[in-house]
JSON list of C-alpha atoms in Angstrom, two decimals:
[
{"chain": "A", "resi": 1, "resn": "UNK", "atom": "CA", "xyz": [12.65, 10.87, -65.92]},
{"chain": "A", "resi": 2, "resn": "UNK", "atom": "CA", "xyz": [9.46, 13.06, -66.71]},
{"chain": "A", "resi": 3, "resn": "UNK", "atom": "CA", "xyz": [7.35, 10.11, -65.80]},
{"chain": "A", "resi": 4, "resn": "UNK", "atom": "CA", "xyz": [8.95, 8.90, -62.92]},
{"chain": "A", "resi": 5, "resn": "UNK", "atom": "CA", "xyz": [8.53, 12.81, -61.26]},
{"chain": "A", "resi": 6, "resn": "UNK", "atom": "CA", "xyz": [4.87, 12.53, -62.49]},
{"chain": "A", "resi": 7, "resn": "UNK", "atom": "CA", "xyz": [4.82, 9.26, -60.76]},
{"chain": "A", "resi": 8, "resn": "UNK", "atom": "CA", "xyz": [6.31, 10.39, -57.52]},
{"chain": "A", "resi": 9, "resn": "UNK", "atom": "CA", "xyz": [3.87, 13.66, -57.14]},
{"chain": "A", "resi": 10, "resn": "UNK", "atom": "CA", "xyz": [0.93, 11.44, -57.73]},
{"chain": "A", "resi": 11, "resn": "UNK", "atom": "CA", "xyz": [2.34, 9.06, -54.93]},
{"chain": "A", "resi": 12, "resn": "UNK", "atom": "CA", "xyz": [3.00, 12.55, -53.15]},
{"chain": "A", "resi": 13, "resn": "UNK", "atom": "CA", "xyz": [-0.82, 13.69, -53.65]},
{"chain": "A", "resi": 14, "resn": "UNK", "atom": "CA", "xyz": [-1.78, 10.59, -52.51]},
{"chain": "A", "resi": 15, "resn": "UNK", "atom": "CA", "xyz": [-0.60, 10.23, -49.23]},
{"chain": "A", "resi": 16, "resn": "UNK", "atom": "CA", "xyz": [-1.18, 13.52, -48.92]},
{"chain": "A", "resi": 17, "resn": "UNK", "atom": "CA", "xyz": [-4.95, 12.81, -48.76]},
{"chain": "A", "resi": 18, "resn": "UNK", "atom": "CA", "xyz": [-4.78, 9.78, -47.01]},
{"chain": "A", "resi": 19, "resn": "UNK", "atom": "CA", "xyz": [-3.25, 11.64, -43.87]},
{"chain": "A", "resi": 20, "resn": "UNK", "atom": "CA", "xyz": [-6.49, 14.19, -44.13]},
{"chain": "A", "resi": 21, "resn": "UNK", "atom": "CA", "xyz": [-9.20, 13.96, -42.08]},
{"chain": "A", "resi": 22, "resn": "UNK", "atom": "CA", "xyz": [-12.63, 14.04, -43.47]},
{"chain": "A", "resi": 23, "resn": "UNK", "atom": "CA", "xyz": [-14.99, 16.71, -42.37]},
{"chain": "A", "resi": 24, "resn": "UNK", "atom": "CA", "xyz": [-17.22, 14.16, -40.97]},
{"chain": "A", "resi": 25, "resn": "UNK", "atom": "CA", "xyz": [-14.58, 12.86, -38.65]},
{"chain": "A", "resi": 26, "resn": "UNK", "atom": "CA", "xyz": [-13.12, 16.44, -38.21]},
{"chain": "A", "resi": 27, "resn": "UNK", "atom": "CA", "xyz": [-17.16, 17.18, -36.78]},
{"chain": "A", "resi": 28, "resn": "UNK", "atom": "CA", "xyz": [-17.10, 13.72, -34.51]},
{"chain": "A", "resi": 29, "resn": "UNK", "atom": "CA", "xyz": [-14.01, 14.72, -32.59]},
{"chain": "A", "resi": 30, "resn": "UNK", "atom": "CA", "xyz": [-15.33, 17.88, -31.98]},
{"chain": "A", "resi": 31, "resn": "UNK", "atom": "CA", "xyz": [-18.53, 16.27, -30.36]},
{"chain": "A", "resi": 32, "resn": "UNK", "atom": "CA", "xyz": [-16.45, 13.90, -28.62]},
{"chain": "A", "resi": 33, "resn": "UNK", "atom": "CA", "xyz": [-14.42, 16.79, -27.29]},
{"chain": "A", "resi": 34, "resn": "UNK", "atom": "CA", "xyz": [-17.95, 18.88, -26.00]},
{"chain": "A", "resi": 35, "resn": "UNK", "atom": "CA", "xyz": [-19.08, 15.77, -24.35]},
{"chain": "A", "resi": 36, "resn": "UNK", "atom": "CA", "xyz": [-15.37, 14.89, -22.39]},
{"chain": "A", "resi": 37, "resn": "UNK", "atom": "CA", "xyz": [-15.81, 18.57, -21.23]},
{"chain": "A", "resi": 38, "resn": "UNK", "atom": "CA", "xyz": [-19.38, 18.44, -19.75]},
{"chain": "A", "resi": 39, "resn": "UNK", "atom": "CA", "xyz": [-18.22, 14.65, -18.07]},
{"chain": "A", "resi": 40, "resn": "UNK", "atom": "CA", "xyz": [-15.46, 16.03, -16.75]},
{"chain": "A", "resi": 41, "resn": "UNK", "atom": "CA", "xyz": [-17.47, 19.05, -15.40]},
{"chain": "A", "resi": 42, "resn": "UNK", "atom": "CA", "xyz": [-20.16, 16.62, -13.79]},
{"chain": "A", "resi": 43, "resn": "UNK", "atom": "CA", "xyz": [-17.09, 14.06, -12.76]},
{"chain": "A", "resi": 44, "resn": "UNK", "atom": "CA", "xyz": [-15.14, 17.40, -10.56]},
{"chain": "A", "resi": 45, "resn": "UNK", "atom": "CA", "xyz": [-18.72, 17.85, -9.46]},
{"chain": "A", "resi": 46, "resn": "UNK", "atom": "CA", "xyz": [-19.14, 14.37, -7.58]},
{"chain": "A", "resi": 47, "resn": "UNK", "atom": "CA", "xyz": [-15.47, 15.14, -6.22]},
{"chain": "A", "resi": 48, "resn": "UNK", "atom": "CA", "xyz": [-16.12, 18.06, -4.59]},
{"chain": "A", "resi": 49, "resn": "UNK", "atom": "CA", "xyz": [-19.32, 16.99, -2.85]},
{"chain": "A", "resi": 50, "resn": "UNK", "atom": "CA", "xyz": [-19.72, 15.38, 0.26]},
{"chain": "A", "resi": 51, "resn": "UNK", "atom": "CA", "xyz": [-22.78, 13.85, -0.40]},
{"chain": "A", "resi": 52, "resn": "UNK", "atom": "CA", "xyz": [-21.64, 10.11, -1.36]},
{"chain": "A", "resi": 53, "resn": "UNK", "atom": "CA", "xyz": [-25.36, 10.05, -3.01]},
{"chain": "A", "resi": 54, "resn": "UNK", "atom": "CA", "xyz": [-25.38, 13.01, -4.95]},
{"chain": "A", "resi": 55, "resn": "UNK", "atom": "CA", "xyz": [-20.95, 12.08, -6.15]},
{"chain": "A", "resi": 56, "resn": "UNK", "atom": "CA", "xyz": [-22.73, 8.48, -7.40]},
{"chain": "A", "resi": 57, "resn": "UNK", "atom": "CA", "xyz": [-25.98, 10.70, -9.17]},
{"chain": "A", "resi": 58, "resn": "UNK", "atom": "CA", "xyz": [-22.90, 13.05, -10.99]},
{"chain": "A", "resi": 59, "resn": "UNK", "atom": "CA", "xyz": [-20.74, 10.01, -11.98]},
{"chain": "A", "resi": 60, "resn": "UNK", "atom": "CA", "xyz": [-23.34, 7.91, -12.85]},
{"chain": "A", "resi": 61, "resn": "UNK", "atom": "CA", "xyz": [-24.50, 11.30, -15.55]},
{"chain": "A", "resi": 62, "resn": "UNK", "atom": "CA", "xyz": [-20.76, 11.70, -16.56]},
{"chain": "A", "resi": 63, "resn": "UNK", "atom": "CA", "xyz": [-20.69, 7.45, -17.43]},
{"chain": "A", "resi": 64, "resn": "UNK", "atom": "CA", "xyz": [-24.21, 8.15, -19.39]},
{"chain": "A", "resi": 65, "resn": "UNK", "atom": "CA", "xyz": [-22.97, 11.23, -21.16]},
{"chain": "A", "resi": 66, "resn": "UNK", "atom": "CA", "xyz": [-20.39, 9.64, -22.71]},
{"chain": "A", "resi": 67, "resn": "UNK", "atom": "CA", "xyz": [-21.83, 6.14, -23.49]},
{"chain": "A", "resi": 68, "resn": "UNK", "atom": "CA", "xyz": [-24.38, 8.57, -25.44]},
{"chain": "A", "resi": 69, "resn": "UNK", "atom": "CA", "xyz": [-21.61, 11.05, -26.77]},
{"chain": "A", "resi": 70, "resn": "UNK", "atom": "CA", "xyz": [-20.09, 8.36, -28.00]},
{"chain": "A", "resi": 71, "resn": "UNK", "atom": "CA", "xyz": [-23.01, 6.80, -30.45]},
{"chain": "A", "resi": 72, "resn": "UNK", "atom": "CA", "xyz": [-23.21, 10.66, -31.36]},
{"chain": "A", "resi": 73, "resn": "UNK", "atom": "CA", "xyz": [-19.98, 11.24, -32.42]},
{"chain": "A", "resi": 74, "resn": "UNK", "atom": "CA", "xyz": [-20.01, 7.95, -34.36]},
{"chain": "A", "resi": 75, "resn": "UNK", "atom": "CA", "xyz": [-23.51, 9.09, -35.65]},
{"chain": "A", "resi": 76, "resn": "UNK", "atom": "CA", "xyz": [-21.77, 12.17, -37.17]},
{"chain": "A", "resi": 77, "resn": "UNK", "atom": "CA", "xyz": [-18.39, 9.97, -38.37]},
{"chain": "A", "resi": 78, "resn": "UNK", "atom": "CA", "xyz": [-21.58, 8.26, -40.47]},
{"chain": "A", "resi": 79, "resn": "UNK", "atom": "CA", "xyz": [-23.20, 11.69, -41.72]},
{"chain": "A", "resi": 80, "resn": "UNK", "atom": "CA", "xyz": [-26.36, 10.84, -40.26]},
{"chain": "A", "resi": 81, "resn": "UNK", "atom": "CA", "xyz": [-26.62, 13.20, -37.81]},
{"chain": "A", "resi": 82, "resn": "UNK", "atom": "CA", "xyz": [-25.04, 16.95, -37.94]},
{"chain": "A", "resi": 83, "resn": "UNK", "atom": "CA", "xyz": [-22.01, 18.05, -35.14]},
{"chain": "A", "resi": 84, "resn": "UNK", "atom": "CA", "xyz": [-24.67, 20.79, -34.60]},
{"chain": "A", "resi": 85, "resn": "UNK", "atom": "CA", "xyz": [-27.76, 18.54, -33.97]},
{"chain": "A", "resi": 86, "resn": "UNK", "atom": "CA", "xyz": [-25.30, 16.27, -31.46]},
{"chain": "A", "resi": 87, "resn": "UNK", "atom": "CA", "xyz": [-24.04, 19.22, -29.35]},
{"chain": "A", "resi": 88, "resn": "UNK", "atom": "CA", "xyz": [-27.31, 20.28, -28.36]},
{"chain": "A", "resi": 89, "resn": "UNK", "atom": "CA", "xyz": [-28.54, 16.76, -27.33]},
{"chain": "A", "resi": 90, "resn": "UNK", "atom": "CA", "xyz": [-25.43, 16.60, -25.40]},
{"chain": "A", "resi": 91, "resn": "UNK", "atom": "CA", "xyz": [-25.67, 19.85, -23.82]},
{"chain": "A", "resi": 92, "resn": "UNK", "atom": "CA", "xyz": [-29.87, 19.22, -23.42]},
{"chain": "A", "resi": 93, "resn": "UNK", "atom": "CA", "xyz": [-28.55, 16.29, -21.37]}
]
């Protein structure tokens, strides 16, 4: 019975740690999450002008912002660049 409890709390710890999000990933969400913000930002922008041009110029920077948010935050997922080193090329943008 001892090693069957043993047994069970490894299995325990285990998925325990699988559900856990590493701090990489944790840091690439939170990049994501800046750049949906500004997109959405520019994206309310192009709505509320009347300017067809300038709505096609903001969409057309929301689209490129996250295309390029996106390689960030998988950049980060990958540890080769740092969540604090992607937020300011996204908000440089």
């Amino acid at each position: 019975m001892k090693k069957f409890s043993i047994l069970l709390l490894g299995a325990a710890a285990l998925t325990m740690a699988a559900c856990q999000k590493s701090e990489n990933k944790v840091a690439a969400d939170n990049v994501e999450a800046n750049v949906g913000n500004i997109a959405d930002n520019l994206d309310a922008a192009a709505s509320n002008t009347s300017n067809d041009a300038a709505a096609d110029t903001l969409s057309n920077q929301a689209d490129a912002l996250k295309d390029k948010g996106d390689k960030l935050a998988d950049n980060v997922a990958a540890g080769n660049v740092s969540e604090a080193t992607a937020n300011k090329s996204v908000n440089a943008m």
